Structure formats: C-alpha cells, structure tokens
Tab-separated table of C-alpha atoms in Angstrom:
chain	number	residue	atom	x	y	z
A	1	GLN	CA	0.000	0.000	0.000
A	2	VAL	CA	1.409	3.336	-1.051
A	3	GLN	CA	1.447	6.088	1.552
A	4	LEU	CA	2.482	9.703	1.168
A	5	GLN	CA	3.360	11.713	4.276
A	6	GLN	CA	3.696	15.463	3.916
A	7	SER	CA	5.679	17.803	6.144
A	8	GLY	CA	6.469	21.479	6.216
A	9	PRO	CA	5.469	24.793	7.789
A	10	GLY	CA	1.916	26.036	7.787
A	11	LEU	CA	2.830	29.713	7.782
A	12	VAL	CA	5.090	31.521	5.333
A	13	GLU	CA	5.758	35.254	5.166
A	14	PRO	CA	5.133	37.134	1.914
A	15	SER	CA	8.111	37.171	-0.471
A	16	GLN	CA	9.624	34.126	1.240
A	17	THR	CA	9.933	30.543	-0.018
A	18	LEU	CA	7.357	27.842	0.670
A	19	SER	CA	8.999	24.450	1.174
A	20	LEU	CA	7.167	21.149	1.579
A	21	THR	CA	8.280	17.528	1.536
A	22	CYS	CA	6.417	14.354	0.636
A	23	ALA	CA	7.821	11.089	1.983
A	24	ILE	CA	6.917	7.973	0.024
A	25	SER	CA	6.370	4.472	1.375
A	26	GLY	CA	5.290	1.500	-0.691
A	27	ASP	CA	6.778	2.850	-3.933
A	28	SER	CA	9.997	4.418	-5.193
A	29	VAL	CA	10.457	8.028	-6.230
A	30	SER	CA	12.825	6.781	-8.943
A	31	GLY	CA	10.555	3.991	-10.164
A	32	ASN	CA	9.861	3.735	-13.877
A	33	SER	CA	6.091	3.822	-13.702
A	34	ALA	CA	4.938	6.458	-11.232
A	35	VAL	CA	4.881	10.226	-11.527
A	36	TRP	CA	5.144	12.476	-8.474
A	37	ASN	CA	2.975	15.566	-8.361
A	38	TRP	CA	2.115	18.622	-6.306
A	39	ILE	CA	-1.432	19.951	-6.385
A	40	ARG	CA	-2.984	22.759	-4.373
A	41	GLN	CA	-6.521	23.623	-3.385
A	42	SER	CA	-7.543	27.228	-2.954
A	43	PRO	CA	-9.670	28.434	-0.046
A	44	THR	CA	-12.655	28.473	-2.449
A	45	GLY	CA	-12.104	24.806	-3.276
A	46	GLY	CA	-10.559	24.803	-6.746
A	47	LEU	CA	-7.802	22.288	-7.482
A	48	GLU	CA	-4.682	23.404	-9.363
A	49	TRP	CA	-1.877	21.144	-10.532
A	50	LEU	CA	1.550	22.702	-9.908
A	51	GLY	CA	3.984	20.245	-11.408
A	52	ARG	CA	5.500	16.791	-11.468
A	53	THR	CA	8.790	14.940	-11.420
A	54	TYR	CA	9.497	11.459	-12.667
A	55	TYR	CA	12.326	9.192	-13.754
A	56	ARG	CA	12.442	7.553	-17.172
A	57	SER	CA	16.157	6.838	-17.661
A	58	LYS	CA	16.648	10.464	-16.640
A	59	TRP	CA	14.781	12.908	-14.447
A	60	PHE	CA	11.979	15.049	-15.844
A	61	HIS	CA	10.490	18.128	-14.189
A	62	ILE	CA	7.326	19.652	-15.648
A	63	TYR	CA	5.678	22.746	-14.216
A	64	ALA	CA	2.434	24.625	-14.601
A	65	ASP	CA	2.718	27.910	-16.479
A	66	SER	CA	0.962	29.684	-13.594
A	67	VAL	CA	3.945	29.069	-11.270
A	68	LYS	CA	6.768	28.490	-13.743
A	69	GLY	CA	9.834	30.445	-12.739
A	70	ARG	CA	8.880	30.282	-9.054
A	71	VAL	CA	8.476	26.530	-8.558
A	72	THR	CA	10.936	23.682	-8.159
A	73	ILE	CA	10.043	20.035	-7.595
A	74	ASN	CA	12.971	17.805	-6.722
A	75	PRO	CA	13.345	14.129	-5.873
A	76	ASP	CA	15.506	12.924	-3.011
A	77	THR	CA	16.368	9.330	-3.776
A	78	SER	CA	18.333	8.826	-0.556
A	79	LYS	CA	15.199	9.502	1.495
A	80	ASN	CA	12.641	8.296	-1.068
A	81	GLN	CA	10.790	11.582	-1.071
A	82	PHE	CA	10.215	14.645	-3.199
A	83	SER	CA	9.873	18.289	-2.408
A	84	LEU	CA	8.127	21.463	-3.481
A	85	GLN	CA	9.698	24.887	-3.352
A	86	LEU	CA	7.664	27.933	-4.307
A	87	ASP	CA	9.542	31.219	-4.285
A	88	SER	CA	8.351	34.777	-3.739
A	89	VAL	CA	5.018	33.772	-2.291
A	90	THR	CA	2.084	36.142	-1.966
A	91	PRO	CA	-1.240	35.787	-0.132
A	92	ASP	CA	-2.640	34.316	-3.390
A	93	ASP	CA	-0.476	31.242	-2.709
A	94	THR	CA	-2.461	30.486	0.441
A	95	ALA	CA	-3.912	27.022	-0.114
A	96	VAL	CA	-3.932	23.416	0.998
A	97	TYR	CA	-1.000	21.727	-0.720
A	98	PHE	CA	-1.177	18.037	-1.627
A	99	CYS	CA	1.383	15.659	-3.002
A	100	ALA	CA	-0.011	12.869	-5.167
A	101	ARG	CA	1.177	9.877	-7.139
A	102	GLY	CA	0.274	9.857	-10.774
A	103	ALA	CA	-0.376	6.541	-12.474
A	104	GLY	CA	-1.568	5.290	-15.819
A	105	ALA	CA	0.566	7.598	-17.939
A	106	THR	CA	2.777	10.650	-17.663
A	107	VAL	CA	-0.300	12.860	-17.619
A	108	ALA	CA	-2.024	10.668	-15.156
A	109	TYR	CA	-4.797	10.116	-12.749
A	110	PHE	CA	-3.851	10.602	-9.100
A	111	ASP	CA	-4.325	7.401	-7.164
A	112	TYR	CA	-2.590	8.188	-3.880
A	113	TRP	CA	-2.534	11.524	-2.082
A	114	GLY	CA	-0.791	12.977	0.916
A	115	GLN	CA	-2.835	14.271	3.796
A	116	GLY	CA	-2.541	17.900	2.711
A	117	ILE	CA	-0.976	20.860	4.489
A	118	LEU	CA	-2.674	24.223	4.802
A	119	VAL	CA	-0.101	26.867	4.016
A	120	THR	CA	-1.023	30.429	4.885
A	121	VAL	CA	0.985	33.279	3.426
A	122	SER	CA	0.857	36.125	5.908
A	123	SER	CA	3.122	38.384	7.912
P	1	ASP	CA	-5.136	24.501	-21.245
P	2	ILE	CA	-8.234	22.299	-21.377
P	3	GLN	CA	-11.091	23.763	-19.355
P	4	MET	CA	-13.303	21.370	-17.406
P	5	THR	CA	-16.823	22.496	-16.566
P	6	GLN	CA	-18.859	20.585	-14.017
P	7	SER	CA	-22.565	20.896	-13.381
P	8	PRO	CA	-24.323	21.404	-11.162
P	9	SER	CA	-21.998	23.094	-8.670
P	10	SER	CA	-24.151	21.751	-5.865
P	11	LEU	CA	-27.181	19.557	-5.380
P	12	SER	CA	-29.336	18.282	-2.566
P	13	ALA	CA	-30.431	14.675	-2.500
P	14	SER	CA	-31.842	12.049	-0.174
P	15	VAL	CA	-30.519	8.654	0.850
P	16	GLY	CA	-31.522	6.172	-1.831
P	17	ASP	CA	-31.645	8.736	-4.633
P	18	ARG	CA	-29.889	8.489	-7.958
P	19	VAL	CA	-27.533	11.397	-8.624
P	20	THR	CA	-25.973	12.454	-11.913
P	21	ILE	CA	-23.061	14.885	-12.268
P	22	THR	CA	-21.804	16.053	-15.628
P	23	CYS	CA	-18.391	17.221	-16.754
P	24	ARG	CA	-17.654	18.911	-20.077
P	25	ALA	CA	-14.208	19.438	-21.588
P	26	SER	CA	-13.364	22.443	-23.757
P	27	GLN	CA	-11.923	20.079	-26.380
P	28	THR	CA	-11.892	16.371	-26.963
P	29	ILE	CA	-10.091	14.352	-24.306
P	30	LYS	CA	-11.102	10.928	-25.670
P	31	ASN	CA	-11.704	8.862	-22.506
P	32	HIS	CA	-9.018	10.488	-20.353
P	33	LEU	CA	-11.409	11.578	-17.639
P	34	ASN	CA	-11.159	10.747	-13.951
P	35	TRP	CA	-13.507	11.287	-11.001
P	36	TYR	CA	-12.629	11.988	-7.368
P	37	GLN	CA	-14.552	12.221	-4.125
P	38	GLN	CA	-13.480	14.631	-1.409
P	39	LYS	CA	-14.783	14.898	2.123
P	40	PRO	CA	-14.169	17.954	4.326
P	41	GLY	CA	-10.609	18.207	5.591
P	42	LYS	CA	-9.433	15.218	3.564
P	43	ALA	CA	-7.557	14.649	0.346
P	44	PRO	CA	-9.510	13.654	-2.747
P	45	THR	CA	-9.825	9.936	-3.403
P	46	LEU	CA	-9.892	8.415	-6.885
P	47	LEU	CA	-13.202	6.789	-7.796
P	48	ILE	CA	-13.055	6.253	-11.541
P	49	SER	CA	-10.310	6.478	-14.143
P	50	ALA	CA	-10.484	6.417	-17.945
P	51	SER	CA	-14.100	7.581	-17.866
P	52	SER	CA	-15.615	4.320	-16.613
P	53	SER	CA	-13.014	2.174	-14.853
P	54	LEU	CA	-14.043	1.763	-11.232
P	55	GLN	CA	-11.147	1.731	-8.792
P	56	SER	CA	-10.682	-1.223	-6.483
P	57	GLY	CA	-12.788	-0.884	-3.358
P	58	VAL	CA	-15.186	1.678	-4.817
P	59	PRO	CA	-18.818	0.561	-4.513
P	60	SER	CA	-20.563	-0.518	-7.693
P	61	THR	CA	-23.206	2.127	-6.989
P	62	PHE	CA	-20.742	4.506	-8.663
P	63	SER	CA	-20.431	4.507	-12.435
P	64	GLY	CA	-18.940	6.732	-15.086
P	65	SER	CA	-19.534	7.151	-18.776
P	66	GLY	CA	-18.735	9.363	-21.730
P	67	SER	CA	-16.053	10.117	-24.261
P	68	GLY	CA	-14.880	13.063	-26.304
P	69	THR	CA	-16.079	16.137	-24.434
P	70	ASP	CA	-19.073	15.009	-22.347
P	71	PHE	CA	-18.902	12.789	-19.290
P	72	THR	CA	-21.191	11.654	-16.496
P	73	LEU	CA	-20.750	10.364	-12.971
P	74	THR	CA	-23.777	8.501	-11.641
P	75	ILE	CA	-24.331	7.479	-8.055
P	76	ASN	CA	-27.140	4.989	-7.573
P	77	ASN	CA	-28.845	4.394	-4.229
P	78	LEU	CA	-27.092	7.314	-2.534
P	79	GLN	CA	-25.700	6.376	0.866
P	80	PRO	CA	-24.925	8.643	3.856
P	81	GLU	CA	-21.179	8.251	3.229
P	82	ASP	CA	-21.614	9.524	-0.349
P	83	PHE	CA	-22.378	13.079	0.744
P	84	ALA	CA	-19.213	14.833	-0.380
P	85	THR	CA	-17.755	16.976	-3.138
P	86	TYR	CA	-16.947	15.382	-6.482
P	87	PHE	CA	-14.355	16.555	-9.001
P	88	CYS	CA	-13.582	15.535	-12.552
P	89	GLN	CA	-10.043	15.770	-13.961
P	90	GLN	CA	-8.697	15.375	-17.480
P	91	SER	CA	-5.478	13.446	-18.029
P	92	TYR	CA	-5.355	13.914	-21.808
P	93	SER	CA	-2.800	16.702	-21.874
P	94	THR	CA	-0.524	18.787	-19.668
P	95	PRO	CA	-1.467	20.555	-17.517
P	96	PRO	CA	-3.975	18.155	-15.983
P	97	THR	CA	-7.009	20.238	-15.075
P	98	PHE	CA	-9.943	19.792	-12.737
P	99	GLY	CA	-13.580	20.706	-12.816
P	100	GLY	CA	-14.836	23.161	-10.239
P	101	GLY	CA	-16.509	20.475	-8.144
P	102	THR	CA	-20.048	19.379	-7.297
P	103	LYS	CA	-21.097	19.386	-3.673
P	104	VAL	CA	-23.680	16.732	-2.854
P	105	ASP	CA	-25.467	17.423	0.391
P	106	ILE	CA	-28.434	16.061	2.256
P	107	LYS	CA	-31.872	17.320	1.301
C-alpha cells in the first residue's frame, strides 16, 4: 500500500519561499512507472496542478505555467521523497497543498494523495 | 489549457436517490477523464479512471460514462457516506485540469 506523508510549515511570510516535503512508502520516487505531483486547493475549493517529477532513464520536471519560474520540484532518492519549493510567495499562494502519485501515464490520474498541508501566506 | 466544466456546482439529495453529475471538456479528451470524491478536511480519493473504470474498493453504486467532451458520474442508491464533493479531472494533456466540483449534500 502506497502512503504519502507530507511535512512542512503552515505559515510563510510574503516574499519568502514555501517548502514542503512528501515522503513515500510502498513505492519508489525513482521507479519507472509512477509520476510524483504537487497539487494545491484554494480556499474556495478549486484544485490546481503545480507540477511533477518522474524518472524515465533520466529525471523530468514539468511545471504549470501559472507558477513556472517560481516553482521547483525535486526528488531525493536517498530519502525516497520529493519536495516542493515555491519562491516569492504572496497571499494568493495560500492554499492546501497536496502531493499525489500519478499513475496510468505521464499525464495521469492521481491514485494516492498525501494528507494535505494548509499553508497560509501572511506576515 | 483544457477547461473542465462541471454541473451542477451543488445539489441536494436524499438517501436512496440516484444522482448524476456532468463534466464537459473544452476540447476532446477521448476517454481520459477521472472522477474523485473529497470529504471535508481530507484529500480527494480516486473513484473512476479512464471515464468508466471503477477503482478497487469503490462501490458498484458509482459509475462513469462518456467520451470526447461530455462525461457523467452517476451514483445509484445514494448512501450517507456519499455526501461529499466530487471533481472531474482530465489526463489527456498537460497541464492536468480539474472541474470546479459538485457538492452533494443532504436534502
């Protein structure tokens, strides 16, 4: 059974960097079938995909245009986890952040999710 | 980006009812449509992938259909644990995009 355990701060000051980690059990971050994603949910309930990382003989990192230039998703094979960094945050980045495993294809359905972390951007 | 439009945004129903939620894509996505259920304070859970493929452990009272641009999630014999918010998501092209959600509450 795959489990994703998220960690990171729930409060970030404006202009700072949001950093979250997703620890994987039951699968491998460097496996050749899964895709590792970050998704956020706004306070009004909308879901927005932020990006993914996956390994297919080399590492791929794909990001949403809405956060491109501010976002980095990196695997950590030594700890079997992956991370999200979002730079220069504003109050508009306040959301619940989820990590999720993608399956079925590179652009996938999300079959396992982390528990979610509410991140508030405020001074 | 492919826009996903769900309707209705909310509905009220009773235990035992049949509920239908629709999802429309702004362009063809073949059968690359997935459905999720989300309860308050929890992560979404995958119900159906590829338009109609029920995930393991999901009750057979749930079913999905459609292809191209128009899709439907049907819940037969609505149970108390089915009151939740439902989202569709296209996995045809990057970025994957979600519908706005349909909240199913108790009449």
